[in-house]
Short mmCIF file of C-alpha atoms in Angstrom, two decimals:
data_model
loop_
_atom_site.label_atom_id
_atom_site.label_comp_id
_atom_site.label_asym_id
_atom_site.label_seq_id
_atom_site.Cartn_x
_atom_site.Cartn_y
_atom_site.Cartn_z
CA MET A 858 54.16 78.51 69.05
CA SER A 859 55.43 81.41 70.97
CA THR A 860 54.94 82.04 74.32
CA ALA A 861 54.13 85.63 75.77
CA VAL A 862 56.33 86.68 77.90
CA PRO A 863 55.88 89.11 80.59
CA ARG A 864 57.61 92.81 80.69
CA GLY A 865 60.92 92.67 82.55
CA GLU A 866 61.05 88.73 82.69
CA ARG A 867 62.96 86.68 80.34
CA MET A 868 61.91 83.48 79.11
CA ASP A 869 64.94 80.82 78.88
CA THR A 870 64.37 77.10 77.07
CA VAL A 871 66.40 74.69 79.57
CA PRO A 872 67.18 71.39 78.03
CA THR A 873 66.91 68.18 80.45
CA SER A 874 68.16 65.19 80.42
CA THR A 875 65.24 63.67 78.38
CA GLY A 876 66.07 65.75 75.28
CA VAL A 877 62.65 67.60 76.06
CA ALA A 878 63.28 71.65 76.53
CA THR A 879 61.95 73.40 79.71
CA VAL A 880 60.51 76.84 79.71
CA SER A 881 61.44 78.86 83.25
CA VAL A 882 60.51 82.34 83.54
CA ASP A 883 62.11 85.00 86.32
CA GLU A 884 61.23 88.01 87.48
CA HIS A 885 64.68 89.59 88.63
CA GLN A 886 67.38 89.18 85.91
CA LEU A 887 70.76 90.78 84.55
CA ILE A 888 69.95 93.75 83.00
CA LYS A 889 71.38 95.54 79.63
CA SER A 890 72.92 98.29 81.47
CA LEU A 891 76.71 98.50 80.84
CA ARG A 892 78.70 99.92 77.85
CA TRP A 893 81.74 98.38 76.45
CA TYR A 894 84.03 100.67 77.89
CA ASP A 895 82.24 99.82 81.11
CA GLY A 896 83.63 96.36 80.28
CA PHE A 897 87.30 97.83 79.72
CA VAL A 898 86.67 100.05 82.84
CA VAL A 899 85.96 96.53 85.26
CA CYS A 900 89.61 94.94 82.46
CA LEU A 901 91.74 98.35 84.06
CA ALA A 902 91.76 95.59 87.63
CA ASN A 903 94.70 93.34 85.54
CA PRO A 904 97.46 96.16 86.44
CA GLY A 905 96.82 95.18 89.59
CA PHE A 906 97.49 92.07 89.41
CA LEU A 907 100.35 92.47 87.77
CA ILE A 908 102.15 94.37 90.59
CA SER A 909 100.70 92.14 93.43
CA ALA A 910 103.31 89.38 91.57
CA LEU A 911 106.29 91.80 90.20
CA GLY A 912 108.58 91.93 92.83
CA GLY A 913 107.81 87.92 93.29
CA ALA A 914 108.53 87.34 89.66
CA ILE A 915 111.96 89.97 89.29
CA GLY A 916 113.10 88.40 92.37
CA SER A 917 113.57 84.70 90.88
CA LEU A 918 113.53 85.76 86.59
CA GLY A 919 115.90 88.55 87.58
CA ALA A 920 113.91 91.85 85.52
CA LEU A 921 114.99 91.08 81.85
CA GLY A 922 113.22 87.44 82.56
CA ALA A 923 109.78 88.73 83.93
CA LEU A 924 109.34 91.34 81.38
CA VAL A 925 109.94 88.85 78.80
CA LEU A 926 107.65 86.29 80.38
CA TRP A 927 104.92 88.83 81.21
CA THR A 928 104.87 89.85 77.39
CA ILE A 929 104.64 86.43 76.29
CA SER A 930 102.30 86.10 79.10
CA MET A 931 100.09 89.33 77.77
CA LEU A 932 100.42 88.10 74.14
CA ILE A 933 98.74 84.70 74.93
CA ALA A 934 95.58 86.89 76.96
CA VAL A 935 95.22 88.54 73.71
CA CYS A 936 94.87 86.08 71.57
CA GLN A 937 92.97 84.14 73.60
CA ASN A 938 90.35 87.22 74.06
CA GLN A 939 90.22 87.40 70.19
CA ILE A 940 88.85 83.79 70.27
CA TYR A 941 86.73 84.11 73.21
CA THR A 942 84.46 86.36 71.19
CA GLU A 943 82.85 83.31 69.38
CA PRO A 944 81.52 81.95 72.44
CA ALA A 945 80.31 84.82 74.12
CA MET A 946 78.45 85.89 70.99
CA MET A 947 76.89 82.30 70.94
CA PHE A 948 75.91 82.50 74.32
CA PRO A 949 74.81 85.94 74.96
CA ASP A 950 72.18 85.37 78.06
CA ARG A 951 74.48 83.26 80.31
CA SER A 952 76.30 85.04 82.68
CA GLY A 953 79.80 83.09 83.87
CA GLY A 954 82.38 83.68 81.08
CA VAL A 955 84.79 80.94 79.90
CA PRO A 956 83.68 78.38 82.16
CA ILE A 957 79.95 78.50 80.30
CA TYR A 958 81.54 78.12 77.09
CA SER A 959 83.49 74.75 78.60
CA TYR A 960 80.46 73.10 79.72
CA MET A 961 78.34 74.37 76.64
CA ALA A 962 81.45 72.20 74.73
CA TRP A 963 82.86 69.80 76.66
CA ARG A 964 79.69 68.29 78.30
CA ARG A 965 78.89 65.58 74.78
CA TYR A 966 82.17 63.89 76.56
CA PHE A 967 82.83 64.65 80.04
CA THR A 968 80.19 66.65 82.09
CA PHE A 969 82.09 66.71 85.58
CA PHE A 970 84.50 69.26 83.47
CA GLY A 971 81.78 71.55 83.73
CA PRO A 972 81.21 72.52 87.54
CA MET A 973 85.53 71.72 87.70
CA ALA A 974 85.98 74.84 85.60
CA ALA A 975 83.21 76.63 87.28
CA PHE A 976 84.65 76.09 90.40
CA GLY A 977 88.29 76.86 88.79
CA TYR A 978 87.32 80.07 86.75
CA TRP A 979 85.27 81.70 90.13
CA ALA A 980 88.06 80.50 92.51
CA GLY A 981 90.73 82.60 90.55
CA TRP A 982 88.49 85.23 90.33
CA THR A 983 87.66 84.85 93.59
CA ALA A 984 90.62 85.15 95.34
CA VAL A 985 91.79 89.02 94.17
CA LEU A 986 89.23 89.90 97.30
CA SER A 987 92.20 88.56 99.76
CA ILE A 988 94.91 88.61 97.67
CA PHE A 989 94.37 92.44 97.06
CA GLY A 990 93.05 93.09 100.75
CA LEU A 991 96.15 92.00 101.98
CA THR A 992 98.07 93.74 99.70
CA VAL A 993 96.65 97.30 100.55
CA GLY A 994 97.42 95.86 104.35
CA GLN A 995 100.93 95.06 103.88
CA LEU A 996 101.22 99.36 101.95
CA ILE A 997 99.62 100.60 104.56
CA GLN A 998 101.52 98.79 107.62
CA GLY A 999 104.70 99.22 105.25
CA GLN A 1000 104.18 103.26 104.76
CA TRP A 1001 102.40 104.54 107.42
CA PHE A 1002 102.24 102.33 110.70
CA PRO A 1003 105.25 100.11 110.01
CA GLY A 1004 105.73 99.58 113.93
CA ALA A 1005 102.15 97.81 113.65
CA THR A 1006 103.62 94.34 114.26
CA TRP A 1007 100.84 93.21 116.34
CA GLY A 1008 99.60 88.83 115.34
CA THR A 1009 102.81 88.93 113.20
CA SER A 1010 105.98 87.11 115.43
CA ALA A 1011 106.08 84.28 117.23
CA THR A 1012 104.71 86.11 120.79
CA GLY A 1013 102.03 87.95 119.21
CA ALA A 1014 98.53 86.88 118.47
CA HIS A 1015 99.25 84.01 116.13
CA LYS A 1016 100.98 82.04 118.51
CA TYR A 1017 97.72 81.68 120.42
CA LEU A 1018 95.78 81.26 117.64
CA GLY A 1019 96.77 78.51 116.10
CA PHE A 1020 96.67 78.04 112.54
CA ILE A 1021 94.86 81.27 111.93
CA HIS A 1022 96.67 84.70 110.89
CA PHE A 1023 95.47 87.78 112.42
CA ASN A 1024 97.55 91.26 112.37
CA LEU A 1025 97.08 94.50 111.06
CA PRO A 1026 97.06 93.66 107.28
CA VAL A 1027 94.65 91.13 107.57
CA LEU A 1028 92.28 92.92 109.50
CA ILE A 1029 92.83 96.11 107.03
CA GLY A 1030 91.96 93.33 103.72
CA ILE A 1031 88.89 91.85 106.44
CA VAL A 1032 86.92 95.66 106.27
CA LEU A 1033 87.67 96.17 102.42
CA ILE A 1034 86.07 92.79 101.43
CA VAL A 1035 82.96 93.71 103.67
CA ALA A 1036 83.08 97.40 101.79
CA VAL A 1037 83.30 96.41 98.49
CA TRP A 1038 80.81 93.58 98.69
CA ALA A 1039 78.35 96.60 100.35
CA VAL A 1040 78.93 98.58 97.38
CA ASN A 1041 78.49 95.81 94.92
CA ALA A 1042 75.20 94.73 96.52
CA VAL A 1043 73.04 97.88 96.18
CA GLY A 1044 73.44 97.54 91.88
CA VAL A 1045 76.21 97.43 88.91
CA LYS A 1046 75.90 101.31 88.24
CA PRO A 1047 77.44 102.10 91.77
CA ALA A 1048 80.18 99.12 91.28
CA VAL A 1049 81.37 100.61 87.69
CA TRP A 1050 81.33 104.24 89.02
CA VAL A 1051 83.44 102.98 91.91
CA GLY A 1052 85.24 101.42 88.88
CA TYR A 1053 85.54 104.62 86.79
CA ILE A 1054 87.01 106.60 89.83
CA THR A 1055 89.75 104.02 91.29
CA GLY A 1056 90.17 103.77 87.23
CA ALA A 1057 90.94 107.39 86.89
CA LEU A 1058 93.50 107.28 89.60
CA LEU A 1059 95.07 104.30 88.69
CA MET A 1060 96.67 106.45 85.40
CA ILE A 1061 98.65 108.34 87.69
CA PRO A 1062 100.83 105.71 89.70
CA LEU A 1063 101.40 103.75 86.47
CA PHE A 1064 102.87 106.85 84.85
CA VAL A 1065 105.18 106.74 87.56
CA PHE A 1066 106.28 103.48 87.92
CA CYS A 1067 106.21 103.06 84.19
CA PHE A 1068 108.30 106.58 83.08
CA PHE A 1069 109.79 108.03 85.84
CA PRO A 1070 112.30 105.51 86.67
CA TYR A 1071 114.25 107.59 83.57
CA PHE A 1072 113.03 111.38 83.84
CA THR A 1073 114.73 110.82 87.54
CA GLY A 1074 118.10 108.55 86.59
CA SER A 1075 117.12 105.94 88.70
CA TRP A 1076 117.07 103.67 85.95
CA HIS A 1077 119.78 101.81 84.81
CA ALA A 1078 120.59 98.54 82.25
CA VAL A 1079 122.60 96.57 85.18
CA HIS A 1080 119.33 95.67 86.95
CA MET A 1081 118.30 94.04 84.65
CA THR A 1082 119.28 90.85 84.55
CA TRP A 1083 117.98 87.42 82.94
CA PHE A 1084 117.40 84.23 85.86
CA PRO A 1085 120.19 84.58 88.15
CA GLY A 1086 121.21 82.14 89.76
CA SER A 1087 119.87 79.25 87.04
CA THR A 1088 121.45 76.10 87.03
CA GLY A 1089 120.71 74.68 84.09
CA THR A 1090 118.31 74.59 80.67
CA TRP A 1091 116.11 72.37 81.92
CA TYR A 1092 115.70 74.34 85.51
CA SER A 1093 115.33 77.63 83.31
CA ILE A 1094 112.96 76.35 81.15
CA ARG A 1095 110.64 74.50 84.20
CA LEU A 1096 111.18 78.00 85.51
CA ALA A 1097 109.77 79.64 82.96
CA ALA A 1098 107.13 76.99 82.69
CA VAL A 1099 106.37 77.60 86.69
CA TRP A 1100 105.89 81.71 86.36
CA LEU A 1101 103.67 81.28 82.95
CA TYR A 1102 101.60 79.17 85.24
CA LEU A 1103 101.55 82.07 87.76
CA MET A 1104 101.36 84.74 85.41
CA GLY A 1105 98.35 83.49 83.84
CA TRP A 1106 96.26 84.16 86.71
CA SER A 1107 97.04 88.04 86.15
CA SER A 1108 97.01 88.18 82.73
CA TYR A 1109 94.79 86.19 81.63
CA GLY A 1110 92.05 88.31 83.46
CA VAL A 1111 91.03 90.42 80.95
CA GLU A 1112 88.87 87.96 80.12
CA ALA A 1113 86.08 88.95 82.47
CA ALA A 1114 85.17 91.30 79.85
CA ALA A 1115 83.31 88.77 78.05
CA THR A 1116 81.70 87.79 81.92
CA PHE A 1117 78.98 90.57 80.83
CA ALA A 1118 78.03 89.94 77.82
CA PRO A 1119 73.97 89.32 78.93
CA GLU A 1120 74.31 93.33 80.31
CA TYR A 1121 75.86 94.99 77.47
CA HIS A 1122 72.99 97.54 75.99
CA ASN A 1123 74.33 96.22 72.09
CA SER A 1124 75.93 92.37 72.65
CA HIS A 1125 77.65 92.18 69.34
CA ARG A 1126 79.64 95.52 69.26
CA ASP A 1127 80.01 95.81 73.15
CA THR A 1128 81.62 92.43 73.65
CA GLN A 1129 83.59 92.58 70.98
CA LEU A 1130 84.95 96.30 71.90
CA ALA A 1131 85.38 95.11 75.60
CA LEU A 1132 87.48 92.46 74.68
CA ARG A 1133 89.82 93.59 72.54
CA ARG A 1134 90.14 96.76 74.12
CA SER A 1135 91.15 95.82 77.46
CA ALA A 1136 93.09 93.50 76.24
CA MET A 1137 95.62 95.59 73.97
CA PHE A 1138 95.53 98.87 76.75
CA SER A 1139 96.73 96.02 79.35
CA LEU A 1140 99.52 94.72 76.71
CA GLY A 1141 101.08 98.65 76.53
CA VAL A 1142 101.07 98.16 80.77
CA TYR A 1143 102.26 94.74 81.15
CA VAL A 1144 105.08 95.53 79.33
CA LEU A 1145 106.43 99.19 80.61
CA LEU A 1146 105.57 98.49 84.45
CA PRO A 1147 107.57 95.28 84.34
CA LEU A 1148 110.30 97.25 82.45
CA GLY A 1149 110.14 100.94 84.71
CA THR A 1150 110.34 98.86 88.07
CA GLY A 1151 112.68 96.59 87.18
CA GLY A 1152 115.56 98.91 86.28
CA VAL A 1153 115.70 101.26 89.40
CA MET A 1154 116.75 98.78 91.96
CA SER A 1155 118.64 94.85 91.73
CA SER A 1156 117.10 91.70 91.25
CA ALA A 1157 118.45 90.49 94.58
CA GLU A 1158 117.03 93.42 96.13
CA ILE A 1159 113.87 93.55 95.00
CA GLY A 1160 113.50 89.66 95.64
CA LYS A 1161 114.56 89.65 99.36
CA LEU A 1162 112.05 92.56 100.23
CA SER A 1163 109.31 90.46 98.35
CA LEU A 1164 110.31 87.30 100.34
CA ASN A 1165 111.19 88.40 104.07
CA VAL A 1166 108.37 92.13 103.97
CA SER A 1167 105.88 91.76 101.29
CA VAL A 1168 105.64 91.65 97.78
CA VAL A 1169 105.01 94.99 97.11
CA GLN A 1170 107.65 96.45 99.50
CA PHE A 1171 109.90 97.43 97.02
CA LEU A 1172 107.37 99.76 94.98
CA ILE A 1173 107.49 101.82 98.33
CA VAL A 1174 111.33 101.38 98.89
CA GLU A 1175 111.50 102.57 94.73
CA LEU A 1176 109.23 105.16 94.67
CA HIS A 1177 111.29 106.94 97.59
CA LYS A 1178 114.10 106.80 95.24
CA MET A 1179 111.87 108.68 92.29
CA ILE A 1180 109.82 111.12 93.93
CA GLY A 1181 110.59 111.26 97.73
CA ASN A 1182 108.61 110.62 101.06
CA GLY A 1183 105.64 113.56 100.60
CA PHE A 1184 105.08 112.36 97.06
CA THR A 1185 105.12 108.60 98.05
CA ASP A 1186 102.34 109.21 100.47
CA VAL A 1187 100.10 110.20 97.67
CA VAL A 1188 101.62 107.71 94.77
CA LEU A 1189 100.36 105.11 97.13
CA VAL A 1190 97.17 106.31 98.13
CA LEU A 1191 96.59 106.42 93.88
CA LEU A 1192 97.70 103.03 93.76
CA ILE A 1193 95.55 101.31 96.83
CA ALA A 1194 92.73 102.84 95.03
CA SER A 1195 93.98 100.64 91.95
CA PHE A 1196 93.80 97.46 94.14
CA ILE A 1197 90.26 98.13 95.26
CA LEU A 1198 89.28 98.72 92.05
CA SER A 1199 90.90 94.85 91.51
CA MET A 1200 88.49 94.15 94.24
CA ASN A 1201 85.62 95.60 93.07
CA THR A 1202 86.12 93.74 89.64
CA ALA A 1203 86.48 90.75 91.35
CA THR A 1204 83.24 90.42 93.19
CA MET A 1205 81.41 91.76 89.95
CA ASP A 1206 82.89 88.71 87.69
CA GLY A 1207 83.46 86.24 90.75
CA SER A 1208 79.64 86.49 91.99
CA ARG A 1209 78.35 86.44 88.21
CA ALA A 1210 80.31 83.34 87.69
CA LEU A 1211 78.55 81.63 90.85
CA TYR A 1212 75.12 82.64 89.52
CA GLY A 1213 76.23 81.60 85.66
CA ILE A 1214 76.89 77.87 87.08
CA SER A 1215 74.16 77.92 89.30
CA GLN A 1216 71.98 78.51 86.21
CA SER A 1217 73.91 76.44 84.16
CA GLY A 1218 72.65 73.67 86.34
CA LEU A 1219 76.26 72.95 87.67
CA THR A 1220 75.83 73.85 91.41
CA ILE A 1221 73.37 74.24 94.14
CA LYS A 1222 70.67 75.83 93.29
CA TRP A 1223 70.63 78.61 95.51
CA LEU A 1224 72.92 80.37 93.80
CA ASN A 1225 70.50 81.17 91.19
CA TYR A 1226 69.43 84.30 92.42
CA ILE A 1227 69.69 88.11 91.64
CA ASN A 1228 67.97 90.26 94.12
CA LYS A 1229 66.00 93.65 93.56
CA HIS A 1230 68.35 95.53 92.64
CA HIS A 1231 69.70 92.88 89.88
CA VAL A 1232 73.16 91.51 90.88
CA PRO A 1233 73.76 88.43 92.24
CA SER A 1234 74.21 89.36 95.76
CA ARG A 1235 74.22 85.72 97.12
CA GLY A 1236 77.31 85.13 95.02
CA MET A 1237 78.75 88.02 96.48
CA THR A 1238 77.87 87.08 99.93
CA VAL A 1239 79.74 83.55 99.50
CA ASP A 1240 82.58 85.73 97.67
CA MET A 1241 83.10 88.21 101.02
CA PHE A 1242 82.77 84.65 103.53
CA THR A 1243 85.59 82.90 100.69
CA ASN A 1244 88.14 85.63 100.80
CA VAL A 1245 87.51 86.52 104.62
CA LEU A 1246 88.53 82.25 105.59
CA LEU A 1247 90.84 82.74 103.16
CA LEU A 1248 92.76 85.77 104.94
CA LEU A 1249 92.84 84.19 107.82
CA VAL A 1250 93.65 80.55 107.08
CA PHE A 1251 96.80 81.60 104.17
CA GLY A 1252 97.71 85.13 105.14
CA SER A 1253 100.10 85.48 102.30
CA ALA A 1254 99.15 87.24 98.95
CA LEU A 1255 101.34 84.42 97.04
CA ASP A 1256 99.98 81.42 99.03
CA ILE A 1257 96.02 82.58 98.08
CA TYR A 1258 97.50 83.31 94.44
CA ALA A 1259 98.88 79.97 93.77
CA ALA A 1260 96.32 78.27 95.52
CA SER A 1261 93.37 79.49 93.20
CA ASN A 1262 95.68 79.36 89.93
CA LEU A 1263 95.20 75.80 89.48
CA GLY A 1264 90.95 75.37 88.47
CA TYR A 1265 91.55 79.20 86.53
CA ILE A 1266 94.84 78.15 84.21
CA PHE A 1267 92.88 74.35 83.51
CA THR A 1268 89.15 76.32 82.61
CA HIS A 1269 91.70 78.36 79.90
CA VAL A 1270 92.25 75.33 78.79
CA LEU A 1271 88.86 73.66 78.03
CA CYS A 1272 87.41 76.68 76.92
CA LEU A 1273 90.06 77.47 74.30
CA SER A 1274 89.91 73.34 73.05
CA GLY A 1275 86.07 73.63 73.66
CA VAL A 1276 85.68 76.39 70.89
CA ILE A 1277 87.33 73.80 68.72
CA ILE A 1278 85.12 71.48 69.47
CA MET A 1279 81.87 73.66 69.53
CA ARG A 1280 82.97 74.17 65.68
CA ARG A 1281 82.62 70.54 65.17
CA THR A 1282 78.97 69.33 67.68
CA MET A 1283 76.91 72.85 66.86
CA ARG A 1284 78.00 73.82 63.53
CA SER A 1285 74.29 75.23 63.14
CA TRP A 1286 74.42 77.34 66.32
CA PRO A 1287 73.91 80.84 65.30
CA ARG A 1288 77.40 82.64 65.44
CA PRO A 1289 77.04 86.83 65.56
CA LEU A 1290 80.73 86.43 65.26
CA ARG A 1291 82.88 83.71 63.63
CA LEU A 1292 86.40 83.55 64.19
CA ALA A 1293 88.41 82.65 60.57
CA THR A 1294 89.80 79.32 60.66
CA PRO A 1295 93.36 80.17 61.23
CA TRP A 1296 92.38 81.39 64.98
CA LEU A 1297 91.28 77.61 65.32
CA TYR A 1298 94.40 76.39 65.26
CA VAL A 1299 95.72 79.31 67.24
CA ALA A 1300 93.70 78.17 70.37
CA GLY A 1301 94.71 74.65 70.10
CA LEU A 1302 98.29 75.70 70.00
CA LEU A 1303 97.12 78.09 73.21
CA ALA A 1304 95.53 75.19 75.18
CA ALA A 1305 98.33 73.06 74.63
CA ALA A 1306 100.86 75.37 76.14
CA ASN A 1307 98.18 76.22 78.65
CA LEU A 1308 98.45 72.72 79.63
CA PHE A 1309 101.89 72.50 79.79
CA PHE A 1310 101.89 75.46 82.13
CA LEU A 1311 99.67 73.81 84.30
CA VAL A 1312 101.11 69.94 84.42
CA ILE A 1313 105.01 71.43 85.00
CA GLY A 1314 103.95 74.38 87.17
CA ALA A 1315 101.23 73.71 89.56
CA PRO A 1316 103.72 70.93 91.31
CA SER A 1317 106.67 72.72 90.98
CA PHE A 1318 105.46 76.00 92.58
CA SER A 1319 107.86 75.91 95.15
CA ILE A 1320 111.29 76.48 93.09
CA THR A 1321 110.18 80.16 93.37
CA GLY A 1322 111.14 80.29 97.20
CA TYR A 1323 107.43 80.66 98.30
CA GLY A 1324 104.72 78.27 99.23
CA ASN A 1325 105.02 74.30 99.35
CA TYR A 1326 102.39 71.24 98.28
CA VAL A 1327 99.81 72.43 100.63
CA GLU A 1328 98.84 75.26 97.88
CA LEU A 1329 98.32 72.56 95.03
CA LEU A 1330 96.27 70.65 97.42
CA ALA A 1331 94.20 73.06 98.45
CA GLY A 1332 93.60 73.93 94.49
CA ILE A 1333 92.80 70.28 94.04
CA GLY A 1334 90.81 70.28 97.24
CA LEU A 1335 88.88 72.39 95.49
CA GLU A 1336 87.97 70.59 92.62
CA VAL A 1337 86.96 67.73 94.69
CA VAL A 1338 84.18 70.09 96.51
CA ALA A 1339 83.17 71.32 92.85
CA ILE A 1340 82.15 68.13 92.08
CA LEU A 1341 80.53 67.13 95.13
CA LEU A 1342 78.05 70.07 94.90
CA TYR A 1343 77.26 69.38 91.48
CA VAL A 1344 76.41 65.55 92.28
CA TYR A 1345 74.31 67.05 95.13
CA ARG A 1346 72.70 69.34 92.66
CA ARG A 1347 72.14 66.65 89.92
CA THR A 1348 70.88 63.59 92.49
CA VAL A 1349 69.40 65.85 95.45
CA GLN A 1350 67.69 69.00 94.04
CA ASP A 1351 66.64 68.25 90.22
CA ARG A 1352 66.43 64.51 91.42
CA GLU A 1353 67.79 63.38 88.31
CA ARG A 1354 70.74 60.64 87.56
CA ILE A 1355 74.66 61.88 86.84
CA VAL A 1356 75.32 61.09 83.61
CA VAL A 1357 79.00 61.36 82.50
CA GLN A 1358 78.69 62.11 78.65
CA ASP A 1359 75.49 64.83 78.38
CA ARG A 1360 74.58 63.76 74.54
CA THR A 1361 71.07 66.02 75.04
CA GLU A 1362 70.54 67.73 71.98
CA MET A 1363 70.97 71.79 72.52
CA VAL A 1364 68.60 74.05 70.56
CA PRO A 1365 69.33 77.47 70.57
CA ASN A 1366 66.34 79.85 71.75
CA MET A 1367 66.07 81.65 68.66
CA ALA A 1368 64.44 84.59 70.31
CA LEU A 1369 66.97 85.24 72.74
CA PHE A 1370 69.49 85.69 68.94
CA ARG A 1371 66.38 88.03 67.80
CA GLU A 1372 66.60 89.98 71.10
CA TYR A 1373 70.00 90.27 71.70
CA PHE A 1374 71.74 90.93 67.83
CA PRO A 1375 68.60 92.26 65.86
CA GLU A 1376 70.69 93.43 63.69
CA SER A 1377 72.33 90.89 62.15
CA GLY A 1378 69.19 88.76 61.20
CA ILE A 1379 69.62 85.98 62.93
CA GLY A 1380 66.70 84.19 64.37
CA THR A 1381 64.31 84.93 61.25
CA THR A 1382 64.74 81.24 60.08
CA PRO A 1383 64.70 78.16 62.31
CA ALA A 1384 68.02 76.54 63.39
CA THR A 1385 69.07 73.33 65.05
CA SER A 1386 72.60 71.97 66.29
CA GLY A 1387 74.67 70.61 63.91
#
């Protein structure tokens, strides 16, 4: 028996704890308005993620050590993106990306992994707003307003505001966060066009940092050092694990293309292309950028600037060496535009993650909302206020970086292992793109590697020279909040009991597969879950 659905609305079949499917129809839905290259442009934010932590990595690992580890981290991300193409095709109508795939896989064994993955993933993405808002503020202050140090000394505003950090970089960051929210709230296309413009501008500073050091004679092989100051093999392994844990926040971000699977014109083709091409482009940048910038100054100089001034101050010094003061202004303006791209991507991805996890019953219903412009505006508003608070409380990019990373890496552990689990528990579920068996072994290996990075890296952040256990406790606290909101959703809003293991049979909505993958023939015959 079929159910008619009005034009412009979508019918979703949602399983309940009683095993009975219910049908919900929403007037406002995410619309299919994107092509693969739109997702690719959104992922151009990743070079900005690299730049935000590059100075700290070079100071701690040496330029050669940073280059090797960034390359390893990005190779892991490339493989993960290939693996994520399978679940992205399995749930084409679900916004939210990897946390949704994690929930679908692990709900049979431990339902609380769902909200933990969801909020962990969201935290990793939403923190981009505060990190890059602050980074832009530091670049502006360092280059054009070096004397504007109000609020940064013991006699400044910080002394009177207690734990609140408020200075020029923080103020600039807050203004940018609000501006990016305003652009995204009026629809996905304006946000994507911001991505096109800033993405094009990004190519110029990338070219300068990747290739100009060789043309200008500023690059010297003597600066390519390996783990300076290492005190033994175990210390080096531990330090490498900590940085691979932190680097995942940056390099793994190319999976954002999967978040937009419901919004691509051709879900099958566009999702694949966006994931693969964004990953390969970022791989090239993650090799060339550390190599180019790492040879201009010594690791000790870069580390000192990153620790005592800001994590991007060394870029200003290197630009002055290579191209002089006048052209430095131009390149910095373009670099700032790339950071705004990163903030734009974070708002798009983070808000859809909140919408997707609410849609899947993992957090409060209030976030399951699409406005008249077909964007999750409530999720965007939560992102905005959260990041303003992060700026005011932490006031340091790397502190925010570490605090938001625990749940994000844990989500990748769950999703990679979840792909293997779903092969066993959802055998007959439609897979428009089915990975070859060797990829399942790769998924298991990468899940174990990320778990190792997490266990060693999360409690050892202080050996990098930045932060302490406060960041770890913040990450754990967020997971506790995620569980409490999930309990509230289940017991108060849905009026259902808490189920630790949800073995409700999941039956795919074949009408959706016929809609999203008409060329595949999927959905022409009935299918049930394994």
